[in-house]
Amino acid sequence: METPVSLIKGIVEEFLKEKGVEQTIPVPVQMTRDEFEGEVTIASFPLAKVFRNSPQAVAESIKEFIEVKHGNKVKKIEVKGGFVNISFDDSYWIEFIRRLSREDVFPIFPEKTETIVIEFSSPNTNKPQHLGHVRNNVLGWATAMLLQRTGTKNVIKVNLINDRGIHISKSMLAWLKWGNGITPEKAGKKGDHLIGDFYVMFEKEYKKQVDELIRQGVPKEEAMERAPLMQEARELLRKWEAGDPEVLRIWRMLNDWVLEGFDITYKRLGITFDHIDYESETYKLGKEIVQEGLDQGIFYKKEDGSVWVDLTDVGLDHKLLLRSDGTSVYITQDLGTIELRWNRYKMDLMIYVVAEEQEYHFKVLQAILKKLGRPYADKIYHLSYAMVDLPTGKMKSREGTVIDADDLLDELHQLAYEKIKGSPKTASLSEEEKHDLAEKIALGAIKFYMLRVDPKKRILFRKEEALDFEGYTGPFVQYTHARISSLWEKAGETVIDFQGGYEFNASERQLLKIIAFYGEILQEARRKYDPSALTNFLYRLAKEFNRYYANTPIVKEEDEDARKARLMLSKAVQQVLKDGSDVLGIPLPEKM
RNA sequence: GGGCUCGUAGCUCAACUGGAUAGAGCACGGGACUUCGGAUCCCGGGGUUGUGGGUUCGAAUCCCACCGAGCCCGCCA
């Protein structure tokens, strides 16, 4: 579907061609600023250089060109400085929203044949998910949807479960030592929460042992290694990697509990994966690849048996790939995992949604893959995002100062429910429907809160702000959507096919202007891997609609043409809100 | 010591990646036809965009230096 923006872009190209300009110049086509009349603006500055003329003169000449060639589509063109401000003709806008209010999808992007694999979530199975995971989950999901929405059909969402390693041994050891065979059923809590308790327990006892050793005069580093609990955990890891049947049996059982817990959380968040990889299954291939590199002399072995790679030639350091006792480290499995994925998908791009603290890790990974001559070495992209902090400082699972994902959702749900309970707007809903609605609002609130900030910036999580349903929030967008639904219900219409004449006023043009740029925003968000661009846009649109609503009669309007045009416009706004919210994973209720 | 990221209103964030007079929310103060949904709308105060240079028609945005914050450079993941 042609949009006003794509139309203008086309016209600029046409203009350049006619003027005999061969090179393609990126000409900024932007939303007209609120203080000027018009919807779409061309900034002629970059062209001024090419034509060796003043921006004004070029702007005038563009104006003239449009008036002559496309005069029927524009109502008014104003040149201000080097800017060309274009107001589209009313009939053009009518046709635009007529189609938009009837079609489900706008705009349509050309289909891309590439395959993109996106890994996100990637939890450790020794503790429940917290706020940091929520950011990851929500960001990963929205990015995947964004890629899909903008034309990439083959987006494969994968999760990598970190189900092995020393941290897993720690919680397992604690359960073995102090658990007395307790299960999630007996404890009456989700498996991930139960295992998380044991992880914290381990860290507590371990810290005691380390402190005791330090008191005895042992240096800190040595104390951390010599503490009996650490020794035991390492022994457990060795047994696990050696395939000890009893250790594997317990490990499998505990992991299943945790994964069952995760499933509940994912389901709640509305997140699914196309494939799940388990580190416990990929690390072996990683070890083989390390051996391969060793055989080829790309890696080297120290006297103690540990295996390393020298990356100093590319500005990095020496990196350990296998411990002296032969067990693998974090990066070992990553080598195996991507090899498996390459064999499976031959992807064009592999996106890792992983926190910023691992930026170095991914540089190292890429450098190693290059040394190994892997064809996919240049296809990896680390979508790095910053941490979620609390006003009191960093969240630390080991110290138990985290905001638990499940608990937070419960709290949001409860708060939303309280609000719904007494509201006349939702009085007709059954108890179950009220809880469904409360859940949607809870999800809308937290997802919007996580997505409204640039991924590269840290989020300062202030609970009272996240629990707020007013202002720049998810529920605000949901509310706007519900309001429009209510309008149409009141109007008693399902489809309006109005093609007559109507003159849009300034605030209506304001709305049209924003809607017209929806496609640009989607593309921008995709280019930057940044859903916050879309989140901001949806808020702005909702805000503008509420403003419009407050001082313009729609259903109440007595002039039949105006009423129809306004209802269509409302519908168009709703369509965009809906489409964008779908991308973000934010559910929109019909009433709230 | 080295590398990466970030400093914008009291607080939390925007600013279409170099474009017009830097905008929202929260908080604070005042208000909204007896209401098409008040989870809304309007008005108000609030800024030397960390500091100092540079690049050009034009800088919050690009370059350099400093100041400050975060993350990383583990036989943790």
XYZ file of C-alpha atoms (C1' of nucleotides) in Angstrom:
669
model
C 0.000 0.000 0.000
C 1.276 3.383 -0.940
C 1.705 5.727 1.958
C 2.024 9.486 1.871
C 5.658 9.078 2.840
C 6.511 6.550 0.179
C 4.720 8.755 -2.309
C 6.837 11.773 -1.448
C 10.012 9.730 -1.485
C 9.114 8.549 -4.941
C 8.437 12.071 -6.067
C 11.815 13.255 -4.844
C 13.504 10.507 -6.845
C 11.434 11.449 -9.848
C 12.449 15.051 -9.378
C 16.129 14.160 -9.240
C 15.871 12.027 -12.324
C 14.202 14.745 -14.279
C 16.892 17.183 -13.237
C 19.470 14.747 -14.514
C 20.955 13.798 -11.163
C 22.388 10.298 -11.440
C 23.606 9.658 -7.924
C 21.167 8.681 -5.224
C 21.088 11.206 -2.468
C 19.483 10.418 0.846
C 16.933 13.166 1.168
C 15.346 13.526 4.563
C 11.589 13.124 4.341
C 10.312 13.789 7.800
C 7.192 14.378 9.799
C 6.291 18.050 9.654
C 6.944 19.667 12.978
C 3.837 20.561 14.931
C 4.331 24.281 14.682
C 4.088 24.238 10.888
C 1.255 23.501 8.566
C 1.599 20.263 6.638
C 2.104 16.567 7.232
C 5.199 15.594 5.326
C 8.330 17.689 5.031
C 11.242 17.500 2.658
C 14.504 19.015 3.849
C 16.233 20.265 0.746
C 19.641 20.989 2.279
C 21.448 17.929 0.951
C 20.178 18.798 -2.525
C 21.371 22.359 -2.358
C 24.937 21.125 -2.660
C 24.225 19.018 -5.703
C 22.437 21.805 -7.538
C 24.879 24.393 -6.330
C 22.000 26.572 -5.374
C 20.428 27.845 -2.189
C 18.203 25.488 -0.193
C 15.360 27.925 -0.708
C 15.662 27.868 -4.459
C 15.806 24.084 -4.520
C 12.813 23.908 -2.198
C 10.868 26.206 -4.479
C 11.744 24.102 -7.442
C 10.578 20.931 -5.682
C 7.370 22.676 -4.776
C 6.779 23.608 -8.369
C 7.551 20.110 -9.542
C 5.026 18.571 -7.177
C 2.357 21.087 -8.068
C 2.731 20.402 -11.751
C 3.073 16.618 -11.618
C 1.049 15.650 -8.580
C -1.113 18.645 -7.966
C -4.230 16.564 -7.446
C -2.816 14.944 -4.336
C -1.766 18.022 -2.476
C -3.750 20.800 -0.949
C -0.992 23.200 -0.115
C 2.761 23.385 -0.251
C 4.698 25.880 1.775
C 8.381 26.594 1.535
C 9.978 27.754 4.765
C 13.700 28.191 4.529
C 14.998 24.972 3.011
C 11.969 23.005 4.091
C 9.095 22.002 1.880
C 5.976 21.441 3.953
C 3.316 19.460 2.176
C -0.351 19.321 3.113
C -2.121 16.524 1.328
C -5.473 16.914 -0.279
C -8.502 15.920 1.786
C -9.612 13.394 -0.791
C -6.185 11.775 -0.642
C -6.465 11.394 3.119
C -10.012 10.086 2.905
C -8.885 7.378 0.539
C -5.902 6.625 2.751
C -7.889 6.054 5.930
C -10.697 4.365 4.048
C -8.331 1.618 3.055
C -6.572 1.636 6.373
C -9.787 1.298 8.320
C -10.727 -1.761 6.306
C -7.432 -3.541 5.812
C -5.803 -5.341 8.690
C -2.229 -4.745 7.731
C -0.483 -1.511 6.976
C 2.059 -0.983 5.626
C 3.103 -4.082 3.747
C 6.805 -4.681 3.369
C 8.395 -6.664 0.572
C 9.153 -10.168 1.721
C 12.791 -10.932 2.489
C 14.016 -14.444 1.843
C 16.758 -14.362 4.456
C 16.775 -16.521 7.572
C 17.407 -14.856 10.904
C 17.942 -16.821 14.084
C 17.417 -14.882 17.261
C 18.417 -16.257 20.622
C 16.979 -14.729 23.729
C 16.045 -15.467 27.322
C 18.818 -18.053 27.823
C 18.223 -18.647 31.509
C 20.368 -20.562 33.967
C 18.504 -23.390 35.617
C 19.587 -22.562 39.124
C 17.181 -19.764 39.914
C 13.844 -18.273 38.883
C 13.644 -15.460 36.377
C 13.858 -11.915 37.599
C 13.368 -8.444 36.198
C 16.524 -8.672 34.099
C 15.146 -11.739 32.362
C 11.883 -9.954 31.804
C 13.699 -7.237 29.923
C 15.527 -9.835 27.885
C 12.405 -11.875 27.151
C 10.336 -8.909 26.172
C 13.077 -7.276 24.121
C 13.909 -10.497 22.321
C 10.318 -11.199 21.525
C 9.567 -7.699 20.287
C 12.679 -7.692 18.129
C 11.759 -11.016 16.575
C 8.256 -9.751 15.848
C 9.674 -6.552 14.425
C 11.872 -8.463 12.013
C 8.912 -10.523 10.961
C 6.641 -7.529 10.613
C 9.109 -5.760 8.367
C 9.416 -8.569 5.905
C 11.637 -11.358 7.167
C 9.462 -14.411 7.052
C 11.997 -16.808 8.461
C 12.664 -15.554 11.934
C 13.585 -18.433 14.191
C 13.292 -17.792 17.886
C 15.581 -19.958 19.926
C 16.274 -20.319 23.606
C 19.499 -21.655 25.032
C 19.075 -23.260 28.406
C 22.208 -22.994 30.503
C 21.586 -26.181 32.333
C 25.137 -27.225 33.181
C 28.149 -25.691 34.795
C 29.423 -24.821 38.200
C 26.400 -22.701 39.106
C 24.095 -25.618 38.511
C 26.323 -27.812 40.631
C 25.985 -25.326 43.437
C 22.213 -25.441 43.720
C 22.269 -29.193 43.174
C 24.795 -29.658 45.943
C 22.735 -27.552 48.315
C 19.647 -29.577 47.552
C 21.531 -32.827 48.132
C 22.983 -31.627 51.410
C 20.059 -29.817 52.945
C 17.010 -30.618 50.868
C 15.889 -33.844 52.578
C 14.329 -34.884 49.310
C 11.965 -31.943 49.112
C 10.036 -31.476 45.857
C 8.050 -28.567 44.404
C 4.846 -30.395 45.317
C 5.873 -30.863 48.954
C 7.138 -27.312 49.182
C 4.095 -25.937 47.435
C 6.071 -23.667 45.148
C 7.237 -23.504 41.555
C 10.294 -25.586 40.831
C 12.414 -22.645 39.730
C 11.690 -20.863 42.976
C 12.503 -23.928 45.030
C 15.853 -24.462 43.345
C 16.595 -20.784 43.610
C 16.245 -21.056 47.366
C 18.928 -23.711 47.420
C 21.216 -21.617 45.290
C 20.953 -18.767 47.747
C 21.509 -21.234 50.575
C 24.704 -22.434 48.939
C 26.037 -18.934 48.525
C 25.317 -18.114 52.153
C 27.099 -21.141 53.555
C 29.904 -20.798 51.062
C 30.494 -17.211 52.066
C 30.733 -18.294 55.701
C 33.413 -20.812 54.815
C 35.368 -18.309 52.777
C 35.200 -15.726 55.549
C 36.405 -18.321 58.046
C 39.406 -19.190 55.881
C 40.242 -15.541 55.390
C 40.136 -15.090 59.145
C 42.684 -17.873 59.374
C 44.952 -15.858 57.140
C 44.268 -17.485 53.800
C 44.343 -15.008 50.875
C 40.897 -14.328 49.433
C 41.379 -15.966 46.058
C 42.785 -19.076 47.569
C 40.061 -19.155 50.195
C 37.377 -19.041 47.542
C 38.886 -22.067 45.870
C 39.739 -23.992 49.025
C 36.358 -23.668 50.715
C 34.991 -27.209 51.125
C 31.686 -26.360 49.476
C 33.452 -25.153 46.355
C 35.552 -28.267 46.304
C 32.428 -30.364 46.506
C 30.693 -28.401 43.784
C 33.658 -28.880 41.478
C 33.688 -32.564 42.215
C 30.014 -32.697 41.317
C 30.693 -30.950 38.010
C 33.491 -33.405 37.203
C 31.188 -36.329 37.945
C 28.479 -34.776 35.829
C 30.810 -34.300 32.900
C 32.107 -37.840 33.360
C 28.557 -39.114 33.058
C 28.024 -40.403 36.584
C 24.525 -41.967 36.392
C 23.363 -40.963 39.867
C 24.499 -37.380 39.457
C 22.820 -37.203 36.063
C 19.599 -38.615 37.462
C 19.336 -35.980 40.172
C 20.462 -33.249 37.815
C 17.767 -34.172 35.331
C 15.105 -34.202 37.995
C 16.025 -30.810 39.415
C 16.334 -29.291 35.959
C 12.914 -30.515 34.983
C 11.431 -28.805 37.996
C 13.025 -25.548 37.015
C 12.004 -25.843 33.385
C 8.418 -26.524 34.367
C 8.527 -23.332 36.364
C 9.949 -21.417 33.413
C 7.202 -22.720 31.161
C 4.605 -21.134 33.358
C 6.388 -17.796 33.285
C 6.889 -17.866 29.520
C 3.287 -18.743 28.955
C 2.230 -15.855 31.092
C 4.439 -13.478 29.167
C 3.065 -14.817 25.904
C 6.468 -15.986 24.763
C 7.167 -19.058 22.686
C 10.242 -20.446 20.993
C 10.675 -22.309 17.744
C 13.513 -24.315 19.159
C 15.185 -24.864 22.484
C 18.854 -25.733 22.759
C 20.360 -27.155 25.899
C 23.908 -26.388 26.802
C 24.191 -29.902 28.153
C 23.680 -31.130 24.609
C 25.826 -28.646 22.744
C 28.947 -28.450 24.880
C 30.285 -31.746 23.587
C 30.356 -30.494 20.040
C 32.076 -27.433 21.436
C 34.770 -29.640 22.881
C 35.228 -31.332 19.521
C 35.680 -27.995 17.861
C 38.277 -27.072 20.456
C 40.074 -30.318 19.617
C 39.884 -29.462 15.946
C 41.472 -26.102 16.574
C 44.128 -27.759 18.670
C 44.918 -30.225 15.915
C 45.257 -27.429 13.430
C 47.547 -25.505 15.713
C 45.103 -22.602 16.058
C 44.806 -23.217 19.789
C 47.528 -24.270 22.184
C 47.849 -26.350 25.319
C 49.637 -25.366 28.508
C 51.673 -27.800 30.604
C 48.790 -28.143 33.057
C 46.575 -29.416 30.229
C 44.373 -26.333 29.835
C 43.629 -25.217 26.293
C 43.927 -21.587 25.150
C 43.663 -19.391 22.110
C 45.877 -16.398 21.500
C 43.810 -13.432 20.300
C 46.374 -10.727 20.894
C 46.796 -10.291 17.145
C 43.247 -8.920 16.923
C 43.534 -6.740 19.977
C 42.056 -9.186 22.437
C 43.645 -11.379 25.086
C 44.483 -15.020 25.571
C 41.310 -16.932 26.251
C 40.798 -20.214 28.078
C 38.764 -22.796 26.180
C 39.123 -25.890 28.345
C 40.062 -26.131 32.003
C 43.083 -28.119 33.096
C 40.790 -30.827 34.401
C 39.304 -31.099 30.924
C 35.900 -29.603 31.716
C 34.478 -26.975 29.427
C 33.792 -23.326 30.095
C 31.021 -21.022 28.945
C 32.492 -20.211 25.556
C 33.122 -23.855 24.724
C 29.440 -24.599 24.432
C 28.821 -21.440 22.435
C 31.160 -22.778 19.774
C 29.149 -25.961 19.635
C 25.782 -24.258 19.748
C 26.381 -21.999 16.780
C 27.845 -24.851 14.759
C 24.678 -26.830 15.368
C 22.553 -23.889 14.376
C 24.524 -23.319 11.232
C 24.064 -26.933 10.240
C 20.386 -26.672 10.999
C 19.483 -23.300 9.483
C 22.344 -21.918 7.388
C 21.137 -18.600 8.741
C 22.036 -15.257 7.249
C 22.110 -13.616 10.628
C 22.452 -14.914 14.172
C 21.262 -12.435 16.783
C 22.146 -12.912 20.428
C 19.999 -10.972 22.851
C 22.356 -10.932 25.774
C 23.191 -8.346 28.438
C 25.932 -5.820 27.831
C 28.243 -7.391 30.364
C 28.971 -10.047 27.771
C 30.118 -7.786 24.986
C 33.686 -8.937 25.359
C 32.562 -12.531 25.312
C 30.954 -12.114 21.909
C 33.949 -10.323 20.480
C 36.041 -13.251 21.585
C 33.560 -15.723 20.158
C 33.620 -14.013 16.792
C 37.402 -13.796 16.768
C 37.695 -17.499 17.483
C 35.211 -18.387 14.762
C 37.217 -16.327 12.319
C 40.402 -18.106 13.254
C 38.621 -21.393 12.710
C 37.529 -20.143 9.299
C 33.866 -20.646 9.984
C 31.627 -19.177 7.253
C 29.209 -17.832 9.856
C 31.812 -15.867 11.791
C 30.625 -12.606 10.270
C 26.968 -13.368 10.654
C 26.691 -12.953 14.367
C 25.265 -9.867 15.989
C 25.182 -9.237 19.698
C 22.038 -7.314 20.580
C 23.335 -5.918 23.784
C 21.111 -4.330 26.367
C 21.857 -2.677 29.664
C 20.969 -3.943 33.088
C 17.901 -3.235 35.139
C 18.873 -1.491 38.353
C 16.918 -0.785 41.479
C 17.019 2.537 43.308
C 18.968 0.669 45.955
C 21.556 -0.503 43.434
C 22.235 -3.616 41.424
C 20.121 -6.724 41.615
C 22.116 -9.686 42.864
C 20.592 -13.139 42.863
C 23.284 -14.422 45.171
C 22.260 -11.900 47.750
C 18.571 -12.272 47.144
C 18.084 -8.595 46.230
C 16.100 -9.254 43.089
C 12.626 -8.520 41.876
C 11.121 -11.828 40.923
C 9.274 -11.948 37.601
C 6.346 -14.019 38.829
C 5.897 -11.976 41.978
C 5.915 -8.729 40.063
C 3.306 -9.958 37.606
C 1.144 -11.082 40.503
C 1.393 -7.699 42.091
C 0.529 -5.885 38.874
C -2.365 -8.228 38.281
C -3.741 -7.638 41.739
C -3.491 -3.899 41.398
C -5.243 -3.917 38.024
C -7.924 -6.194 39.367
C -8.665 -3.857 42.264
C -9.191 -1.092 39.792
C -11.445 -3.140 37.538
C -13.554 -4.496 40.348
C -15.438 -1.324 41.053
C -15.507 0.135 37.557
C -18.883 0.491 35.821
C -17.181 0.090 32.439
C -16.369 -3.527 33.151
C -19.309 -4.397 35.363
C -20.735 -6.725 32.744
C -17.683 -8.957 32.765
C -17.614 -12.276 34.560
C -15.137 -12.861 37.329
C -12.945 -14.849 34.994
C -13.061 -12.171 32.338
C -12.077 -9.602 34.917
C -8.994 -11.611 35.746
C -8.175 -12.014 32.072
C -8.410 -8.280 31.734
C -6.311 -7.641 34.816
C -3.652 -9.900 33.375
C -3.659 -8.014 30.082
C -3.243 -4.736 31.876
C -0.459 -6.133 34.034
C 1.372 -7.353 30.951
C 0.748 -4.112 29.118
C 2.194 -2.159 32.012
C 5.371 -4.152 32.511
C 6.132 -4.764 28.858
C 5.672 -1.151 27.935
C 7.810 -0.116 30.872
C 10.614 -2.411 29.728
C 10.332 -1.489 26.066
C 10.024 2.243 26.276
C 13.699 2.703 27.005
C 16.489 2.369 24.463
C 17.976 -1.121 24.999
C 21.418 0.399 25.347
C 20.378 2.393 28.368
C 19.983 1.008 31.807
C 16.539 0.923 33.291
C 16.136 2.296 36.739
C 13.253 0.223 37.987
C 11.074 2.214 40.272
C 8.258 0.109 41.435
C 5.730 2.848 42.024
C 6.374 3.984 38.463
C 5.964 0.510 36.982
C 2.737 0.095 38.923
C 1.418 3.358 37.540
C -1.283 2.992 34.895
C -1.420 6.632 33.883
C 0.597 8.861 31.604
C 3.365 7.360 29.535
C 2.394 3.739 30.124
C 1.058 0.595 28.481
C -2.391 0.912 30.022
C -2.636 4.373 28.464
C -2.327 2.820 25.022
C -4.701 0.040 25.992
C -7.178 2.575 27.270
C -7.084 4.486 24.005
C -7.736 1.309 22.088
C -10.677 0.391 24.307
C -12.043 3.879 23.919
C -12.109 3.590 20.157
C -13.792 0.217 20.384
C -16.408 1.818 22.555
C -16.915 4.564 19.991
C -17.657 2.099 17.269
C -19.902 0.107 19.486
C -21.817 3.241 20.269
C -22.008 4.113 16.598
C -23.454 0.686 15.898
C -21.250 0.262 12.860
C -18.770 -2.386 11.873
C -17.567 -1.052 8.554
C -17.779 2.409 7.129
C -17.163 2.984 3.482
C -17.129 6.708 3.153
C -15.779 8.224 -0.029
C -17.421 11.606 0.069
C -15.988 14.980 0.738
C -14.716 16.130 4.075
C -12.320 18.817 5.118
C -9.945 17.716 7.858
C -9.141 20.197 10.575
C -5.739 20.813 12.120
C -5.979 18.201 14.877
C -7.195 15.593 12.423
C -4.271 16.323 10.173
C -2.071 15.936 13.195
C -3.347 12.383 13.593
C -3.087 11.610 9.892
C 0.461 12.844 9.928
C 1.493 10.503 12.704
C -0.221 7.495 11.181
C 1.425 8.177 7.854
C 4.841 7.642 9.395
C 4.079 4.295 10.983
C 5.986 2.385 8.318
C 9.036 4.605 8.738
C 9.024 3.980 12.451
C 8.858 0.231 11.955
C 11.822 0.377 9.626
C 13.758 2.612 11.928
C 13.085 0.332 14.882
C 14.242 -2.624 12.856
C 17.359 -0.929 11.612
C 18.364 -0.017 15.142
C 17.104 -3.227 16.736
C 15.270 -0.895 19.025
C 11.589 -1.451 19.816
C 11.563 1.670 21.967
C 11.196 3.741 18.796
C 7.901 1.961 18.204
C 6.838 2.189 21.835
C 7.333 5.933 21.789
C 5.453 6.244 18.556
C 2.422 4.357 19.857
C 2.296 6.533 22.905
C 2.448 9.652 20.830
C -0.365 8.461 18.607
C -2.521 7.507 21.587
C -1.817 10.820 23.247
C -2.783 12.718 20.133
C -5.965 10.748 19.778
C -7.046 11.434 23.340
C -6.442 15.098 22.783
C -8.541 14.976 19.643
C -11.257 13.024 21.369
C -11.529 15.543 24.157
C -12.565 18.385 21.912
C -14.147 16.855 18.841
C -17.490 15.110 18.693
C -17.302 11.864 16.758
C -20.356 9.667 17.256
C -22.240 12.685 18.540
C -21.449 14.661 15.414
C -24.625 15.527 13.576
C -23.210 16.078 10.117
C -23.318 12.635 8.583
C -20.215 13.044 6.429
C -18.138 14.398 9.275
C -19.302 11.603 11.524
C -18.280 8.961 9.029
C -14.950 10.535 8.292
C -14.144 10.826 11.984
C -15.151 7.275 12.732
C -12.940 6.074 9.905
C -10.092 8.133 11.236
C -10.594 6.653 14.694
C -10.526 3.214 13.210
C -7.339 3.949 11.375
C -5.738 5.078 14.612
C -6.917 1.903 16.275
C -5.531 -0.271 13.504
C -2.111 1.223 13.925
C -2.221 0.927 17.705
C -3.233 -2.676 17.332
C -0.639 -3.554 14.754
C 2.160 -1.908 16.706
C 1.116 -3.403 20.009
C 1.081 -6.835 18.409
C 4.686 -6.330 17.456
C 5.562 -5.374 21.007
C 3.581 -8.241 22.486
C 1.204 -5.944 24.314
C -2.378 -7.225 24.447
C -5.182 -4.736 23.822
C -8.554 -5.194 25.509
C -11.846 -4.113 23.974
C -12.896 -2.515 27.217
C -11.162 -1.816 30.463
C 46.416 0.130 33.190
C 43.388 -1.034 28.518
C 38.474 -1.506 25.905
C 33.097 -0.552 25.275
C 28.659 2.314 26.679
C 26.342 6.502 28.756
C 25.914 12.041 30.873
C 19.471 16.269 28.257
C 13.955 19.872 33.248
C 13.837 18.198 40.589
C 13.183 12.605 39.015
C 12.504 8.892 34.718
C 13.031 9.213 29.584
C 12.311 11.418 24.008
C 14.318 14.213 20.072
C 12.667 10.580 13.193
C 20.797 9.363 13.587
C 23.392 16.347 11.184
C 17.844 19.920 10.452
C 13.191 24.572 11.976
C 12.044 27.801 18.708
C 15.265 20.569 22.609
C 9.818 17.580 23.836
C 6.825 13.899 27.043
C 5.651 11.444 31.702
C 6.079 11.690 37.015
C 6.008 15.266 40.950
C 4.016 20.324 42.173
C 0.003 24.401 41.382
C -4.572 25.684 38.821
C -8.626 24.237 35.646
C -12.254 20.886 32.106
C -19.617 22.344 27.963
C -23.608 18.221 33.956
C -19.057 13.973 29.928
C -19.205 9.787 22.347
C -15.136 6.232 28.624
C -11.957 11.341 34.006
C -6.815 4.965 33.345
C -8.696 11.273 29.770
C -7.918 16.540 28.387
C -6.157 21.849 29.044
C -2.980 25.789 31.415
C 1.563 26.950 34.429
C 6.630 27.187 36.231
C 10.787 24.715 35.144
C 17.213 23.774 30.264
C 24.234 27.380 29.097
C 21.936 19.345 26.502
C 28.569 17.317 32.140
C 32.953 21.035 30.848
C 36.222 23.194 27.084
C 37.703 23.288 22.072
C 36.923 21.795 16.778
C 34.246 20.341 11.987
C 29.787 23.451 8.669
C 24.829 26.649 5.999
C 23.242 24.133 10.860
C 25.581 20.125 16.549
C 22.119 17.229 22.186
C 23.725 14.257 17.811
C 30.137 13.940 14.392
C 35.838 14.651 16.052
C 39.526 15.757 20.189
C 40.625 16.612 25.418
C 39.017 16.635 30.347
C 35.221 15.474 34.450
C 31.619 11.875 36.214
C 28.795 7.017 36.056
C 28.169 1.860 34.425
C 30.006 -2.694 32.251
C 34.069 -5.775 30.704
C 39.399 -7.511 30.356
C 37.976 -14.877 35.497
C 40.227 -22.332 35.041
C 32.251 -17.740 36.803
C 28.125 -17.888 33.377
